[in-house]
Short mmCIF file of C-alpha atoms in Angstrom, two decimals:
data_model
loop_
_atom_site.label_atom_id
_atom_site.label_comp_id
_atom_site.label_asym_id
_atom_site.label_seq_id
_atom_site.Cartn_x
_atom_site.Cartn_y
_atom_site.Cartn_z
CA MET I 1 100.88 187.69 95.55
CA SER I 2 104.28 188.20 96.96
CA ASP I 3 107.98 188.53 96.24
CA ARG I 4 108.75 185.82 98.84
CA ILE I 5 107.54 182.82 96.88
CA PRO I 6 109.36 179.55 97.21
CA ASP I 7 110.56 177.75 94.27
CA ALA I 8 108.32 174.70 95.52
CA GLY I 9 104.70 175.82 95.76
CA LEU I 10 101.45 174.31 96.60
CA GLU I 11 101.57 172.38 93.44
CA ALA I 12 104.65 170.62 94.12
CA GLN I 13 102.47 169.43 97.18
CA GLY I 14 99.48 168.30 94.81
CA ILE I 15 97.07 171.03 96.28
CA GLU I 16 95.11 172.60 93.88
CA THR I 17 92.96 175.88 94.16
CA ARG I 18 91.59 178.79 92.54
CA ALA I 19 92.72 181.18 95.33
CA THR I 20 94.66 184.21 95.05
CA LEU I 21 98.03 183.12 97.22
CA TYR I 22 99.75 185.45 99.46
CA TRP I 23 103.08 184.14 100.42
CA ASN I 24 104.92 184.98 103.44
CA LEU I 25 103.55 188.38 103.87
CA VAL I 26 105.21 190.68 106.48
CA THR I 27 103.40 192.17 109.49
CA ALA I 28 102.22 195.39 108.30
CA ARG I 29 100.63 193.71 105.22
CA LEU I 30 98.92 190.94 106.96
CA VAL I 31 97.41 193.72 109.68
CA GLU I 32 96.37 195.72 106.49
CA ALA I 33 94.72 192.67 105.06
CA ALA I 34 93.12 191.28 108.24
CA VAL I 35 91.51 194.86 108.63
CA ALA I 36 90.36 195.24 105.27
CA ARG I 37 88.83 192.00 105.54
CA ASN I 38 87.12 192.88 108.86
CA GLU I 39 88.86 190.16 110.80
CA GLY I 40 90.05 192.46 113.44
CA LYS I 41 90.47 196.13 114.51
CA LEU I 42 93.42 198.14 115.50
CA SER I 43 93.58 199.52 119.05
CA ALA I 44 94.28 203.01 119.77
CA ASP I 45 98.14 202.12 120.65
CA GLY I 46 98.60 199.97 117.47
CA PRO I 47 97.97 196.23 118.29
CA LEU I 48 95.22 194.12 116.20
CA VAL I 49 92.35 193.17 118.11
CA VAL I 50 90.45 190.11 117.05
CA GLU I 51 87.66 187.65 118.51
CA THR I 52 87.80 183.90 118.42
CA GLY I 53 84.10 183.17 118.86
CA LYS I 54 82.82 180.28 120.85
CA HIS I 55 86.36 178.76 120.86
CA THR I 56 88.37 180.81 123.42
CA GLY I 57 90.81 177.95 124.16
CA ARG I 58 91.87 174.88 123.06
CA SER I 59 89.70 172.02 121.91
CA ALA I 60 91.42 169.28 123.73
CA GLN I 61 88.68 166.64 123.10
CA ASP I 62 88.61 167.15 119.35
CA LYS I 63 92.45 166.46 118.62
CA PHE I 64 93.36 163.06 116.96
CA ILE I 65 96.07 161.54 115.70
CA VAL I 66 95.74 158.57 112.65
CA ARG I 67 96.66 155.29 114.02
CA ASP I 68 98.41 153.57 111.51
CA ALA I 69 101.99 151.53 111.08
CA GLU I 70 104.00 154.60 112.04
CA THR I 71 102.24 155.33 115.08
CA GLU I 72 100.72 152.10 116.15
CA SER I 73 103.47 151.28 118.70
CA VAL I 74 105.07 154.75 119.29
CA VAL I 75 102.11 156.68 120.47
CA TRP I 76 100.68 156.77 124.12
CA TRP I 77 97.03 156.09 123.10
CA GLY I 78 94.39 157.12 125.66
CA LYS I 79 92.64 160.33 126.71
CA SER I 80 95.29 162.81 125.58
CA ASN I 81 96.03 161.04 122.26
CA ARG I 82 92.54 159.68 120.63
CA ALA I 83 92.95 157.81 117.28
CA MET I 84 91.69 158.54 114.05
CA SER I 85 91.52 155.68 111.45
CA PRO I 86 93.27 156.19 107.89
CA GLU I 87 90.01 156.00 106.36
CA HIS I 88 88.37 158.66 108.18
CA PHE I 89 91.33 160.94 107.70
CA ALA I 90 91.29 160.25 104.05
CA ALA I 91 87.62 161.33 104.00
CA LEU I 92 88.69 164.57 106.15
CA LYS I 93 91.51 165.40 103.59
CA ALA I 94 89.44 165.00 100.69
CA ASP I 95 86.92 167.46 102.12
CA PHE I 96 89.67 169.99 103.28
CA MET I 97 91.23 169.90 99.72
CA ALA I 98 87.78 170.46 98.08
CA ALA I 99 87.21 173.30 100.47
CA LEU I 100 90.66 174.72 99.47
CA LYS I 101 89.64 174.69 95.91
CA ASP I 102 86.69 177.16 96.36
CA LYS I 103 88.59 179.78 98.46
CA GLU I 104 89.06 183.32 97.10
CA ASN I 105 92.21 184.01 99.09
CA LEU I 106 94.88 182.10 101.21
CA PHE I 107 97.56 183.20 103.25
CA ILE I 108 100.75 181.00 103.46
CA GLN I 109 103.69 181.05 105.63
CA ASP I 110 106.77 179.10 105.44
CA LEU I 111 108.20 178.71 109.05
CA PHE I 112 110.67 177.02 111.50
CA GLY I 113 109.41 174.96 114.25
CA GLY I 114 112.79 175.28 116.47
CA SER I 115 115.51 177.77 116.92
CA GLN I 116 118.74 175.52 116.69
CA PRO I 117 119.26 174.71 113.04
CA GLU I 118 120.04 170.79 113.46
CA ASN I 119 116.88 170.27 115.78
CA ARG I 120 114.08 172.24 113.76
CA VAL I 121 111.08 171.19 111.67
CA ARG I 122 110.17 173.28 108.42
CA VAL I 123 106.48 173.80 108.44
CA ARG I 124 104.03 175.28 105.76
CA MET I 125 101.03 177.13 107.38
CA ILE I 126 97.98 177.42 104.92
CA ASN I 127 95.41 179.80 106.34
CA GLU I 128 91.97 181.26 105.18
CA LEU I 129 92.33 184.18 107.65
CA ALA I 130 94.85 186.69 107.50
CA TRP I 131 94.95 187.16 111.25
CA HIS I 132 95.80 183.58 111.66
CA ASN I 133 98.52 183.71 109.29
CA LEU I 134 99.83 186.76 111.14
CA PHE I 135 99.58 184.86 114.25
CA ILE I 136 101.51 182.04 113.51
CA ARG I 137 104.38 184.10 111.69
CA THR I 138 104.44 185.73 114.87
CA MET I 139 104.63 182.80 117.08
CA LEU I 140 106.99 180.33 114.97
CA VAL I 141 110.84 181.11 113.86
CA ARG I 142 111.03 183.20 110.71
CA PRO I 143 113.35 182.22 107.98
CA ASP I 144 115.25 184.76 106.17
CA GLU I 145 115.12 185.54 102.60
CA SER I 146 117.33 183.19 101.10
CA GLU I 147 115.99 180.45 103.20
CA LEU I 148 112.56 181.19 101.90
CA ARG I 149 113.47 180.94 98.34
CA SER I 150 114.51 177.28 98.71
CA PHE I 151 112.01 176.31 101.39
CA VAL I 152 110.57 172.48 101.17
CA ALA I 153 108.10 171.79 103.85
CA ASP I 154 108.55 168.84 106.26
CA TYR I 155 105.18 169.21 107.65
CA THR I 156 102.03 170.98 106.06
CA ILE I 157 99.43 172.55 108.55
CA ILE I 158 95.89 173.51 106.68
CA ASP I 159 94.00 175.72 108.84
CA LEU I 160 90.23 176.40 107.91
CA PRO I 161 88.06 177.74 110.71
CA SER I 162 84.97 177.90 108.31
CA PHE I 163 85.14 174.10 107.75
CA GLN I 164 82.57 172.06 109.66
CA ALA I 165 83.49 168.48 110.18
CA ASP I 166 81.05 165.67 110.13
CA PRO I 167 81.71 163.37 112.87
CA ALA I 168 80.18 160.31 111.08
CA ARG I 169 82.09 160.74 107.85
CA HIS I 170 85.47 162.16 109.55
CA GLY I 171 85.46 159.87 112.58
CA CYS I 172 85.82 162.68 114.87
CA ARG I 173 83.64 164.33 117.80
CA SER I 174 82.14 167.55 116.66
CA GLU I 175 82.31 170.24 113.85
CA THR I 176 85.59 171.15 115.36
CA VAL I 177 88.88 168.88 114.26
CA ILE I 178 92.43 168.87 114.73
CA ALA I 179 93.72 165.89 112.86
CA VAL I 180 97.31 164.78 112.76
CA ASN I 181 98.80 162.52 110.44
CA PHE I 182 102.62 161.58 111.07
CA THR I 183 102.89 159.71 108.01
CA GLU I 184 101.40 161.81 105.30
CA LYS I 185 103.17 164.88 107.43
CA LEU I 186 99.75 166.70 107.50
CA ILE I 187 97.70 168.57 110.02
CA LEU I 188 94.27 169.62 109.36
CA ILE I 189 92.63 172.24 111.66
CA GLY I 190 89.00 173.11 111.26
CA GLY I 191 86.00 174.42 112.91
CA THR I 192 87.73 176.78 115.41
CA LYS I 193 89.01 180.25 115.19
CA TYR I 194 91.47 179.83 118.45
CA ALA I 195 94.63 180.41 117.07
CA GLY I 196 96.68 178.60 119.69
CA GLU I 197 95.57 175.22 117.91
CA MET I 198 98.16 176.06 115.22
CA LYS I 199 101.26 176.77 117.74
CA LYS I 200 100.27 173.71 119.57
CA SER I 201 100.23 171.68 116.66
CA VAL I 202 103.73 172.36 115.85
CA PHE I 203 104.59 171.77 119.45
CA GLY I 204 103.23 168.09 119.40
CA LEU I 205 105.15 167.55 115.99
CA LEU I 206 108.29 168.54 118.00
CA ASN I 207 107.36 166.23 120.98
CA TYR I 208 107.02 163.29 118.44
CA LEU I 209 110.35 163.95 116.31
CA LEU I 210 112.98 165.29 119.00
CA PRO I 211 113.14 162.41 121.37
CA VAL I 212 114.41 160.10 118.59
CA ASP I 213 117.64 162.14 118.36
CA GLY I 214 117.87 162.38 122.31
CA VAL I 215 116.60 165.94 122.64
CA MET I 216 114.28 166.60 125.43
CA PRO I 217 111.05 168.71 124.36
CA MET I 218 109.79 170.63 126.91
CA HIS I 219 106.51 172.87 127.81
CA CYS I 220 108.33 175.36 129.59
CA SER I 221 109.59 178.78 129.57
CA ALA I 222 113.49 179.56 129.86
CA ASN I 223 115.84 182.65 130.80
CA ILE I 224 119.32 183.20 131.37
CA GLY I 225 120.95 184.82 134.51
CA PRO I 226 123.68 187.39 134.53
CA GLU I 227 126.22 184.59 135.02
CA GLY I 228 125.11 182.72 131.96
CA ASP I 229 123.05 180.31 134.06
CA THR I 230 119.82 178.99 132.16
CA ALA I 231 116.67 178.24 134.05
CA VAL I 232 113.71 176.26 132.74
CA PHE I 233 110.36 176.61 134.10
CA PHE I 234 107.80 173.81 133.40
CA GLY I 235 104.09 174.48 133.84
CA LEU I 236 100.85 174.22 132.49
CA SER I 237 98.81 177.38 131.18
CA GLY I 238 98.27 179.83 134.06
CA THR I 239 100.97 178.57 136.37
CA GLY I 240 103.31 181.48 135.44
CA LYS I 241 105.70 180.51 132.88
CA THR I 242 105.43 183.50 130.87
CA THR I 243 105.29 186.11 133.72
CA LEU I 244 107.97 184.47 135.92
CA SER I 245 110.30 184.05 132.87
CA ALA I 246 109.93 187.74 131.58
CA ASP I 247 112.49 189.05 134.29
CA ALA I 248 114.16 192.25 133.59
CA SER I 249 117.20 190.90 135.41
CA ARG I 250 117.69 187.76 133.23
CA THR I 251 117.61 187.17 129.46
CA LEU I 252 114.54 185.65 128.07
CA ILE I 253 115.01 182.54 125.76
CA GLY I 254 111.46 181.95 125.45
CA ASP I 255 108.06 181.60 127.26
CA ASP I 256 106.47 178.32 126.30
CA GLU I 257 107.91 175.51 124.23
CA HIS I 258 111.77 174.70 124.49
CA GLY I 259 114.31 171.76 123.55
CA TRP I 260 117.09 170.83 125.51
CA SER I 261 119.83 169.18 123.50
CA ASP I 262 123.70 168.46 124.24
CA THR I 263 124.57 171.98 123.87
CA ALA I 264 121.81 174.17 124.41
CA VAL I 265 118.30 175.21 125.56
CA PHE I 266 116.52 176.37 122.54
CA ASN I 267 113.22 177.92 121.88
CA PHE I 268 110.97 176.20 119.58
CA GLU I 269 109.24 179.60 118.61
CA GLY I 270 109.88 183.44 117.66
CA GLY I 271 107.01 184.75 119.75
CA CYS I 272 105.26 184.69 123.21
CA TYR I 273 101.64 184.05 123.59
CA ALA I 274 100.77 185.57 127.07
CA LYS I 275 97.52 185.90 129.23
CA MET I 276 96.15 189.33 128.91
CA ILE I 277 93.27 189.29 131.52
CA ARG I 278 93.84 191.81 134.54
CA LEU I 279 97.43 192.02 133.25
CA SER I 280 99.29 194.54 135.69
CA ALA I 281 101.80 196.98 134.41
CA ASP I 282 103.44 197.34 138.01
CA ALA I 283 103.82 193.27 138.36
CA GLU I 284 104.27 192.55 134.49
CA PRO I 285 105.86 195.57 132.94
CA GLU I 286 107.55 193.81 129.89
CA ILE I 287 104.45 191.95 129.00
CA PHE I 288 102.09 194.88 129.63
CA ALA I 289 104.32 197.14 127.12
CA THR I 290 103.47 194.79 124.25
CA THR I 291 99.77 195.81 124.63
CA LYS I 292 100.82 198.87 123.11
CA ARG I 293 102.71 197.73 120.04
CA PHE I 294 101.91 197.43 116.48
CA GLY I 295 102.58 193.85 115.72
CA THR I 296 100.83 192.53 118.61
CA VAL I 297 97.78 190.32 117.96
CA LEU I 298 95.26 190.64 121.03
CA GLU I 299 92.58 187.72 121.27
CA ASN I 300 89.38 188.28 123.13
CA VAL I 301 90.59 191.39 124.72
CA VAL I 302 87.62 193.99 125.31
CA MET I 303 88.10 197.12 123.43
CA ASP I 304 86.17 200.45 123.54
CA GLN I 305 84.76 200.82 120.06
CA VAL I 306 84.80 204.41 119.68
CA THR I 307 88.19 205.23 121.29
CA ARG I 308 89.94 202.12 120.86
CA GLN I 309 91.25 201.64 124.23
CA LEU I 310 91.70 198.41 125.72
CA ASP I 311 90.00 197.14 129.02
CA LEU I 312 92.22 194.30 130.36
CA HIS I 313 90.04 193.59 133.27
CA ASP I 314 86.90 192.98 131.17
CA ALA I 315 86.60 189.16 130.75
CA SER I 316 83.26 189.37 129.19
CA LEU I 317 84.49 187.83 125.89
CA ALA I 318 86.95 185.27 127.59
CA GLU I 319 88.69 184.62 130.73
CA ASN I 320 91.42 183.60 128.53
CA SER I 321 92.28 186.38 126.52
CA ARG I 322 95.57 186.50 124.84
CA GLY I 323 98.10 188.24 123.09
CA ALA I 324 100.75 187.28 120.78
CA TYR I 325 103.83 189.31 119.92
CA PRO I 326 107.45 188.65 118.83
CA ILE I 327 109.88 187.73 121.17
CA ASP I 328 111.88 190.71 120.67
CA PHE I 329 109.19 192.79 121.86
CA ILE I 330 110.55 191.95 125.32
CA PRO I 331 113.73 194.29 125.87
CA ASN I 332 116.05 191.61 127.39
CA ALA I 333 115.10 188.77 125.04
CA SER I 334 118.12 186.39 123.64
CA SER I 335 118.92 187.38 120.03
CA ASP I 336 119.30 183.92 118.79
CA ASN I 337 116.27 182.32 121.04
CA MET I 338 119.09 180.12 122.77
CA GLY I 339 120.95 179.54 125.85
CA PRO I 340 123.45 177.23 127.55
CA VAL I 341 122.08 173.94 129.01
CA PRO I 342 120.33 174.65 132.47
CA ARG I 343 121.75 175.11 135.91
CA ASN I 344 118.15 175.05 137.33
CA ILE I 345 114.82 173.32 136.74
CA VAL I 346 111.72 175.05 138.33
CA MET I 347 108.33 172.96 138.02
CA LEU I 348 105.39 175.60 138.39
CA THR I 349 102.04 174.30 140.02
CA ALA I 350 99.03 176.15 140.87
CA ASP I 351 97.93 174.09 143.76
CA ALA I 352 94.00 174.59 144.43
CA TYR I 353 94.28 172.78 147.49
CA GLY I 354 96.62 175.19 149.33
CA VAL I 355 98.90 172.31 150.62
CA LEU I 356 102.28 172.86 148.79
CA PRO I 357 104.81 175.13 150.03
CA PRO I 358 105.73 178.22 147.85
CA ILE I 359 109.06 176.86 147.08
CA SER I 360 110.58 173.31 147.77
CA LYS I 361 113.90 171.70 146.69
CA LEU I 362 113.55 168.32 145.05
CA THR I 363 116.06 165.50 144.63
CA PRO I 364 116.54 163.96 140.88
CA ASP I 365 114.16 161.21 141.86
CA GLN I 366 111.69 163.52 143.30
CA ALA I 367 112.14 165.82 140.09
CA MET I 368 111.04 162.84 137.79
CA TYR I 369 108.30 161.91 140.17
CA HIS I 370 106.81 165.51 139.88
CA PHE I 371 107.42 166.07 136.00
CA LEU I 372 105.50 162.66 135.35
CA SER I 373 102.82 163.60 137.82
CA GLY I 374 102.41 167.16 136.14
CA TYR I 375 100.07 168.19 139.06
CA THR I 376 98.47 171.75 138.77
CA ALA I 377 94.96 173.29 138.80
CA ARG I 378 93.61 174.07 135.35
CA VAL I 379 92.83 177.63 135.42
CA ALA I 380 89.61 179.14 134.05
CA GLY I 381 89.53 179.60 130.07
CA THR I 382 92.31 177.68 129.09
CA GLU I 383 89.98 174.74 127.76
CA ILE I 384 86.71 174.56 126.78
CA GLY I 385 84.41 173.97 129.89
CA VAL I 386 86.90 174.92 132.31
CA THR I 387 85.21 177.58 134.36
CA GLU I 388 87.23 177.61 137.52
CA PRO I 389 90.42 176.07 138.98
CA ASP I 390 90.41 172.32 139.03
CA ALA I 391 92.68 169.92 140.24
CA THR I 392 94.26 167.89 137.55
CA PHE I 393 97.50 165.81 136.54
CA SER I 394 99.11 166.51 133.43
CA THR I 395 101.78 164.41 132.71
CA CYS I 396 105.18 165.97 131.76
CA PHE I 397 103.44 169.36 132.51
CA GLY I 398 101.96 169.04 128.99
CA ALA I 399 100.07 165.66 128.37
CA PRO I 400 97.81 166.87 125.62
CA PHE I 401 101.13 167.64 123.49
CA MET I 402 103.17 164.43 124.40
CA PRO I 403 102.38 161.99 121.70
CA ARG I 404 104.97 159.40 123.09
CA HIS I 405 104.69 157.75 126.35
CA PRO I 406 105.48 160.03 129.29
CA SER I 407 108.31 157.63 130.24
CA VAL I 408 110.26 158.49 127.24
CA TYR I 409 110.26 162.19 128.47
CA GLY I 410 110.67 161.44 131.89
CA ASN I 411 113.67 159.42 131.31
CA LEU I 412 115.12 162.01 128.99
CA LEU I 413 114.57 164.71 131.87
CA LYS I 414 116.38 162.34 134.54
CA GLU I 415 119.41 161.72 132.29
CA ARG I 416 119.97 165.10 131.61
CA ILE I 417 119.49 166.24 135.23
CA ALA I 418 121.97 163.70 136.36
CA LYS I 419 124.71 164.76 133.39
CA GLY I 420 124.51 168.30 134.18
CA GLY I 421 124.01 168.36 138.05
CA VAL I 422 121.14 170.28 137.74
CA ASP I 423 119.06 171.91 141.00
CA CYS I 424 115.44 171.22 140.78
CA TRP I 425 112.84 173.23 142.59
CA LEU I 426 108.66 172.78 142.85
CA VAL I 427 107.08 176.37 142.91
CA ASN I 428 103.60 176.75 143.96
CA THR I 429 101.95 179.85 142.53
CA GLY I 430 98.32 178.72 143.35
CA TRP I 431 96.73 179.19 146.81
CA THR I 432 98.02 179.57 150.47
CA GLY I 433 96.22 180.22 153.66
CA GLY I 434 93.59 177.67 152.58
CA LYS I 435 92.04 175.95 149.44
CA TYR I 436 90.63 177.66 146.35
CA GLY I 437 87.40 179.65 147.41
CA ILE I 438 89.06 180.13 150.87
CA GLY I 439 92.75 181.10 150.76
CA SER I 440 94.28 183.73 148.41
CA ARG I 441 96.41 183.52 145.47
CA MET I 442 100.35 183.12 146.50
CA PRO I 443 101.59 186.82 146.15
CA ILE I 444 103.71 187.29 142.89
CA LYS I 445 106.52 189.38 144.75
CA ALA I 446 107.07 186.51 146.93
CA THR I 447 107.33 184.17 144.29
CA ARG I 448 109.77 186.28 142.48
CA ALA I 449 111.77 186.69 145.78
CA LEU I 450 111.89 182.88 146.25
CA LEU I 451 112.87 182.30 142.64
CA ASN I 452 115.44 184.75 142.63
CA ALA I 453 117.24 183.20 145.76
CA ALA I 454 117.03 179.82 144.12
CA LEU I 455 118.47 180.98 140.87
CA ASP I 456 121.28 182.94 142.12
CA GLY I 457 122.31 180.11 144.40
CA SER I 458 121.62 181.62 148.01
CA LEU I 459 118.69 179.38 148.47
CA ASN I 460 120.75 176.19 148.54
CA HIS I 461 122.23 177.69 151.49
CA ALA I 462 119.37 178.23 153.70
CA GLU I 463 117.94 175.99 156.70
CA PHE I 464 115.71 173.50 155.42
CA ARG I 465 112.91 171.18 156.77
CA THR I 466 111.51 167.95 155.26
CA ASP I 467 107.86 168.26 154.52
CA PRO I 468 106.06 165.58 156.37
CA ASN I 469 103.85 164.67 153.27
CA PHE I 470 106.00 165.10 150.26
CA GLY I 471 109.21 164.39 151.58
CA PHE I 472 111.17 167.40 149.68
CA LYS I 473 113.28 170.11 151.19
CA VAL I 474 111.54 173.44 152.35
CA PRO I 475 113.48 176.50 153.47
CA ILE I 476 112.36 177.68 156.72
CA SER I 477 113.31 181.53 156.24
CA VAL I 478 114.23 183.74 153.23
CA PRO I 479 115.49 187.28 153.27
CA GLY I 480 112.68 189.27 151.97
CA VAL I 481 109.86 186.87 152.22
CA ASP I 482 107.41 186.54 154.99
CA SER I 483 108.28 183.41 156.77
CA ALA I 484 104.88 182.60 157.75
CA ILE I 485 103.95 181.70 154.16
CA LEU I 486 106.84 178.99 153.80
CA ASP I 487 104.91 176.62 155.99
CA PRO I 488 101.47 176.14 154.43
CA ARG I 489 100.16 174.30 157.53
CA GLU I 490 100.61 177.34 159.48
CA THR I 491 98.72 179.62 157.06
CA TRP I 492 95.47 177.70 157.46
CA PRO I 493 93.14 178.74 160.56
CA ASN I 494 92.17 174.93 161.12
CA LYS I 495 95.07 172.79 161.19
CA ALA I 496 93.27 169.71 161.11
CA GLU I 497 91.29 170.73 157.96
CA TYR I 498 94.89 171.20 156.55
CA ASP I 499 96.08 167.73 157.47
CA ALA I 500 92.69 166.13 156.03
CA THR I 501 93.28 168.11 152.94
CA ALA I 502 97.07 167.14 152.52
CA ALA I 503 96.16 163.50 153.04
CA LYS I 504 93.46 163.88 150.18
CA LEU I 505 96.13 165.38 147.95
CA VAL I 506 98.73 162.85 148.76
CA ASP I 507 96.07 159.92 147.90
CA LEU I 508 95.72 161.74 144.44
CA PHE I 509 99.22 161.66 143.90
CA VAL I 510 99.69 158.22 144.70
CA GLU I 511 96.56 157.04 142.66
CA ASN I 512 97.64 158.87 139.59
CA PHE I 513 101.19 157.77 139.76
CA ALA I 514 100.30 154.04 139.56
CA GLN I 515 100.02 154.34 135.69
CA PHE I 516 103.87 155.09 135.71
CA ALA I 517 105.27 152.99 138.36
CA GLU I 518 106.42 150.13 136.16
CA HIS I 519 108.14 152.40 133.86
CA VAL I 520 110.20 154.02 136.57
CA ASP I 521 112.97 152.61 138.81
CA GLU I 522 112.81 152.07 142.78
CA GLY I 523 114.15 155.61 143.45
CA VAL I 524 111.55 157.29 141.71
CA ARG I 525 108.88 154.96 143.18
CA GLN I 526 110.39 155.89 146.62
CA ALA I 527 109.84 159.58 146.04
CA ALA I 528 106.05 159.23 146.22
CA PRO I 529 104.45 161.33 148.93
CA ARG I 530 103.26 159.61 152.19
CA THR I 531 100.64 160.70 154.71
CA PRO I 532 102.34 160.97 158.01
CA ALA I 533 100.74 158.57 160.81
CA THR I 534 100.22 161.56 163.13
CA ALA I 535 98.12 163.19 160.37
#
């Protein structure tokens, strides 16, 4: 039911269904469909407001990769990459195909993952929900009319929230399943209405495919300064990637997923996916403005059913309320979602221990060490079961999405840093004046001022001290920033307690990095933190 139907339809993929097929509908038609089907409601200012039910974040424990000849020796099997047998996947696929046959309506989008034409994957999304189809159309890169006609998918993702998996039959953990088959080029998502599973599945595809071609996939935001200087911001959910990259003085490339090729930093996506809870019009005006635009999809944002006004401060549906919107809703977004290779790399961490300084300068060896460590605090709501910040290490600042061994991504990063003479920074957007529960969150204005000084080059000329625990360089003073917060130890009322907490964090780093030690060179091993003898 569309004039945007490709020459190669579902039958070419061996998919049979009685459903009415809605191909590549535009935003307005998908919003109409979602409202007509009672999947969501329009707010007073135009966004579509939906609820995701019990799944308000990713179901990280329910994601599996089929372990076969293609993946056996390539995938980094373990906590983040759980194995599913080909036999279990075959049973799951058969049941998905049976479910597709009985659907009355299906919504299909043909999309690109990746803005650089030579480094992209063609993805066909098949959805039972109109709003899920709208979400993924918003989030990925949209082909033009001529590209749609000749579109042939590299990978297909079938997303059926109503599907209930059977752990015994399908080899999964619960009724929710995300199963990735790289050999069959097929991803099956069932039992969850959380739309973020779709976008992260495409991210996982690119993280698997691009390193083979020497392209560095990154869980990061990216923007470009007025002098054409690109900065990338690594970080897990809740560390500030979206907020800090949406800077009115810089051009936004993207807020979450990018590739670093020989010629460019390019966005994997065509949209942004921002946290909405307690969003501030003063601190985040560009993102706040998207909550008043038709075409934005708001997940689990509380809305008055009479006035249709939003309450962004109400977390009763989810702490992880989200907004998906096209990247061009940000006024200063890049027209082609690309920029030059980076001049600065920023690694964001939300340190729940209150030990790390608000900004530090890293050597290339230290950058690789902290990239492989991926230290942060998981923030409430981004994953099922996380209700408050919890110190964690997520290698490459995105372990759940990295199918290959972390050293593959770490070595790519180190090579590209060395080739480009890139400045590297570690920025703590977490706690100061004490650990979580005692101290306070780092002021966003201070973080922005420190970042601006790093990105415009002026911070390189500051006076630095060497951190006694981590060995990186920390500025002593920065114009416009209260010098008191630059030395975290001095912000703690009890200095002995700070020393003990810092020693604990150092031990956690060392213990975590042991798994990577044999895969890196001596310089990176020497970049490890050490507790000073006087502590």
